[in-house]
Every structure is written in structure tokens, then in C-alpha cells.
Tab-separated table of C-alpha atoms and ligand atoms in Angstrom:
chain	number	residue	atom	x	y	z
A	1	UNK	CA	-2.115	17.086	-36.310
A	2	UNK	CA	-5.277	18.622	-34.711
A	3	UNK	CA	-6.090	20.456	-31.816
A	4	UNK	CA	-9.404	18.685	-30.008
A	5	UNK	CA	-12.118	20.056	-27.611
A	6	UNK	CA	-11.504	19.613	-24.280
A	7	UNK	CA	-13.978	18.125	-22.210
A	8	UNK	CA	-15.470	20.149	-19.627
A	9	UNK	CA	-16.649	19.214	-15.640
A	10	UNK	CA	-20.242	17.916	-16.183
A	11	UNK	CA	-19.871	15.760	-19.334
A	12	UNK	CA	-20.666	12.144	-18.892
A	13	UNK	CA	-18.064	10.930	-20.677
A	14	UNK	CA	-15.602	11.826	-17.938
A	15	UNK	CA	-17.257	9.505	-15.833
A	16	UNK	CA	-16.906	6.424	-18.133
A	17	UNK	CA	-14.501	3.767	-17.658
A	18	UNK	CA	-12.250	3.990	-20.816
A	19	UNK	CA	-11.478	0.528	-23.182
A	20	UNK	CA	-8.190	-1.238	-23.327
A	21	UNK	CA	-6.850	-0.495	-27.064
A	22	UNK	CA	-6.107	-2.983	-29.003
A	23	UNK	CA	-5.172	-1.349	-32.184
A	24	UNK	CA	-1.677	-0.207	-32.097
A	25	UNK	CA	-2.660	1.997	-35.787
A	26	UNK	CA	-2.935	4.861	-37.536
A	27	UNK	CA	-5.564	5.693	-36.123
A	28	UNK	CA	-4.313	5.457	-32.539
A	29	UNK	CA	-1.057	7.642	-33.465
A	30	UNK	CA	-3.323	10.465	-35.180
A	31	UNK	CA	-5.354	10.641	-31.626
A	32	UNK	CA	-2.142	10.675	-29.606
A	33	UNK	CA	-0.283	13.507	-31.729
A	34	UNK	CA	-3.875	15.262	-31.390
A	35	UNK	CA	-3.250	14.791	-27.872
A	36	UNK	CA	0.074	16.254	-27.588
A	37	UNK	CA	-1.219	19.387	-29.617
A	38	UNK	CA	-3.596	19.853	-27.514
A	39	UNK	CA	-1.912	19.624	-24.158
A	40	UNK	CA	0.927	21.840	-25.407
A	41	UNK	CA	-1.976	24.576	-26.611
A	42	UNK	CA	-3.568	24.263	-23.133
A	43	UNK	CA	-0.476	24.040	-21.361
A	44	UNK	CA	-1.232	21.571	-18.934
A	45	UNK	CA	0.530	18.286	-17.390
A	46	UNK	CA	-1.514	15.824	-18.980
A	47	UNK	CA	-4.009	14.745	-20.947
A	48	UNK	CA	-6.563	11.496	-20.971
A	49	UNK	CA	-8.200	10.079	-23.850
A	50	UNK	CA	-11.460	11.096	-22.034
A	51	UNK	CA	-10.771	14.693	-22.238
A	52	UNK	CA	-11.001	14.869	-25.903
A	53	UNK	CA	-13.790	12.355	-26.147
A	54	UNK	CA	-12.389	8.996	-26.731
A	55	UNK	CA	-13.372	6.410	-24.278
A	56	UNK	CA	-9.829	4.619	-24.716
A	57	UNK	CA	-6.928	3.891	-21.935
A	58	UNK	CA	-4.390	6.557	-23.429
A	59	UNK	CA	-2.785	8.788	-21.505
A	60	UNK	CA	-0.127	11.528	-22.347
A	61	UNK	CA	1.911	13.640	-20.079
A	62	UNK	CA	4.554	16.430	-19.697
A	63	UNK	CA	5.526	17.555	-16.618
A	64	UNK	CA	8.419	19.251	-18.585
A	65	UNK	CA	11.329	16.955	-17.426
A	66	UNK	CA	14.432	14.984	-18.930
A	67	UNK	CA	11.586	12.852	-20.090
A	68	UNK	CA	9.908	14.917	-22.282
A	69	UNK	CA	6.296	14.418	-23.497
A	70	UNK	CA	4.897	10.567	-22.124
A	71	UNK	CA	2.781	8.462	-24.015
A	72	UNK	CA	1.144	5.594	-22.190
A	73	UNK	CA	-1.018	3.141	-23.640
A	74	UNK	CA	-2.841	0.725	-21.396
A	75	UNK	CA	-1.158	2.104	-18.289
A	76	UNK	CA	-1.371	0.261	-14.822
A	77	UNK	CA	-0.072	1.634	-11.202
A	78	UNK	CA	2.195	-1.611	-10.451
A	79	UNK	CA	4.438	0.237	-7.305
A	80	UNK	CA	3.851	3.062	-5.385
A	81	UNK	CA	5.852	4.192	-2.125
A	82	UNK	CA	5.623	7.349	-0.046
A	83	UNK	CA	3.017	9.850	0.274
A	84	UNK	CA	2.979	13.893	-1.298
A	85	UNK	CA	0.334	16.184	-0.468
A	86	UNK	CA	-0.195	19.151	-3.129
A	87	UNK	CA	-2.301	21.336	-5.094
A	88	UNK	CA	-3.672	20.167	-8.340
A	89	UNK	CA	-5.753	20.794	-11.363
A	90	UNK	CA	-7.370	19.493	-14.201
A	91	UNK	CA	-7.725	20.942	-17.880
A	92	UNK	CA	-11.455	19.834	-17.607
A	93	UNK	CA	-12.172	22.022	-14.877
A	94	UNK	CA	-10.319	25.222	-15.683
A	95	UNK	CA	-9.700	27.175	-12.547
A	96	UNK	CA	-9.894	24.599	-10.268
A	97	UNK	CA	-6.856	24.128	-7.695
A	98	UNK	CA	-7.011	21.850	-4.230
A	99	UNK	CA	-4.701	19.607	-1.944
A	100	UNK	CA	-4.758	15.856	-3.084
A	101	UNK	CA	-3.142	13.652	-1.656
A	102	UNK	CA	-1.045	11.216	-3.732
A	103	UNK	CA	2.093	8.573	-3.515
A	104	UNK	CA	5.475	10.301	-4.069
A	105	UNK	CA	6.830	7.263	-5.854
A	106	UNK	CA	5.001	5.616	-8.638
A	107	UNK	CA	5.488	3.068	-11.349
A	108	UNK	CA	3.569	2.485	-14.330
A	109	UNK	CA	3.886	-0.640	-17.074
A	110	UNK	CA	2.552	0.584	-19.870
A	111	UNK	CA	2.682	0.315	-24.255
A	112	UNK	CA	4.240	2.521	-26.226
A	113	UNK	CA	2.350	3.599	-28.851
A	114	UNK	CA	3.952	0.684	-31.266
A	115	UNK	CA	2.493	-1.697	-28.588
A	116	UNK	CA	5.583	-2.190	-26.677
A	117	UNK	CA	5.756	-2.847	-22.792
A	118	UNK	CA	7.950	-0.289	-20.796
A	119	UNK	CA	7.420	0.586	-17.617
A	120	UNK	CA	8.519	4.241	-15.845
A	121	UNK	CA	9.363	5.215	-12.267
A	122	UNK	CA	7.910	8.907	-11.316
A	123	UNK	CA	8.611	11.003	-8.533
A	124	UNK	CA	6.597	14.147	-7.221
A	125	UNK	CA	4.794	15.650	-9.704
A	126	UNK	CA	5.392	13.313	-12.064
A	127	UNK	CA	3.662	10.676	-9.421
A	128	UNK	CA	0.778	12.962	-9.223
A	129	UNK	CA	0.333	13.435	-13.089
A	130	UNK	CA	0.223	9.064	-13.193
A	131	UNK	CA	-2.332	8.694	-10.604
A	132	UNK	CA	-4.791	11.643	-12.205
A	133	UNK	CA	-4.376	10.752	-15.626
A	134	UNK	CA	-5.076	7.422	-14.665
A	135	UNK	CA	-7.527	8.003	-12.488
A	136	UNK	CA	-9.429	10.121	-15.432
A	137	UNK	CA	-9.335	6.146	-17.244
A	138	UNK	CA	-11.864	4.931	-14.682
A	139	UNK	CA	-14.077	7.957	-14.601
A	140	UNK	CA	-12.177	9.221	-11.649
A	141	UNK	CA	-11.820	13.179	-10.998
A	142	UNK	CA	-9.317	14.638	-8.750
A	143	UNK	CA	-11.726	16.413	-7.227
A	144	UNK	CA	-13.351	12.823	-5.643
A	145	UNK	CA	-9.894	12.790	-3.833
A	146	UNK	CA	-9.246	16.279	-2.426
A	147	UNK	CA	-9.348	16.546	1.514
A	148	UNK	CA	-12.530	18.505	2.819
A	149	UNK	CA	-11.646	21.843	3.979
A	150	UNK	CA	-9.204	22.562	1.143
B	1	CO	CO1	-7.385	15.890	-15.368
């Protein structure tokens, strides 16, 4: 395993809509256990492919629950219920903190890393951490969401 740059506010690459993978290899596996170094080192709730350079849909996140660290490969919203406002950040723009508003129930289908479909119910923050690490897939910021005046 590696630690990898992460991608800072103002890189074009973190605008970029990311490519399905298709490739369930080595090569995938070496960039997600990158991944999870590097979000443990940086001590954050998630991490997109996009943030450490690689235009791919891969998302990991660990919002230090029962479920431990998530790997999602692929991911897509396919429920949502309720509505959460809170303060949230992003490891690409360190020092960063404002209101978004997200769902307080969401569920995501998504392959594990062997390619397999699963899909995972999240609550609260672990709602929030699906819709921004998803959102970072499409070239999406939380900061295009916040409410003025926050
Ligand atoms: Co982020």
C-alpha cells in the first residue's frame, strides 16, 4: 500500500465526470487499498477516486461505524427519504466547513471490489458521506450545494 496526493480545490480533474470501471483487477484493488491509506492518514470520511487523480467511479468511506471502512464501485443513489441539514467538508479543500443540505436516508447499489452487486442503506452522516462522495464522481463539489449565507 501507498499513500497518494490529495487533490486540491482548483484542479481540473475534480471537475471531470469519472468512468464506470470495468476491470474488477489488481490494479483496481492496489488503488482502493491506496485509498484507504490515504483516508485513514488524512483522517477524513471519504475519499473519491478523483481526489487522488483517477478519473474512475470508486468511492471509499468511513464514517467510523459498525460498518467499518466502505468500498463502492460503480455506486448509484437508488432511494433517498428525509432531509438533514449539517456542516461539511472535503479533504480537497482543507479548512473548509458549511451547511449542506442532504437526504437523511440514502441507498446506494453498488460493486464490491470483486465486482459484486450489494446495495447499503445510510443514515445521517453516513447519507451525507454517499451523496458527496458521489457527487465528487460527476465533478460535483459540496461547496456547489451549500446554502448562501452559511
Ligand atoms: Co470531498
Amino acid at each position: 500500500m501507498a499513500l497518494r496526493e490529495i487533490v486540491k480545490y482548483g484542479d481540473d480533474i475534480l471537475r471531470k465526470k469519472c468512468r464506470p470501471v470495468t476491470a474488477f483487477d489488481e490494479k483496481l484493488h492496489i488503488l482502493l487499498d491506496d485509498m484507504r491509506e490515504t483516508l485513514a492518514k488524512a483522517e477524513g470520511a471519504g475519499l473519491a477516486a478523483p481526489q487522488v487523480g483517477m478519473l474512475r467511479r470508486v468511492v471509499i468511506i468511513d464514517v467510523h461505524d459498525k460498518n467499518g471502512v466502505i468500498e463502492l464501485i460503480n455506486p448509484e443513489i437508488i432511494e433517498t427519504e428525509g432531509v438533514q441539514c449539517g456542516g461539511e467538508g472535503c479533504l480537497s479543500l482543507p479548512g473548509e466547513w458549511h451547511e449542506v443540505e442532504r437526504p437523511l436516508k440514502v441507498t446506494v447499489k453498488a460493486q464490491d471490489r470483486d465486482g459484486k452487486e450489494f446495495t447499503l442503506t445510510g443514515e445521517g452522516l453516513l447519507a451525507r458521506a454517499f451523496c458527496h462522495e458521489l457527487d465528487h464522481l460527476e465533478g460535483v463539489l459540496f461547496i456547489d450545494r451549500m446554502k448562501p449565507e452559511t
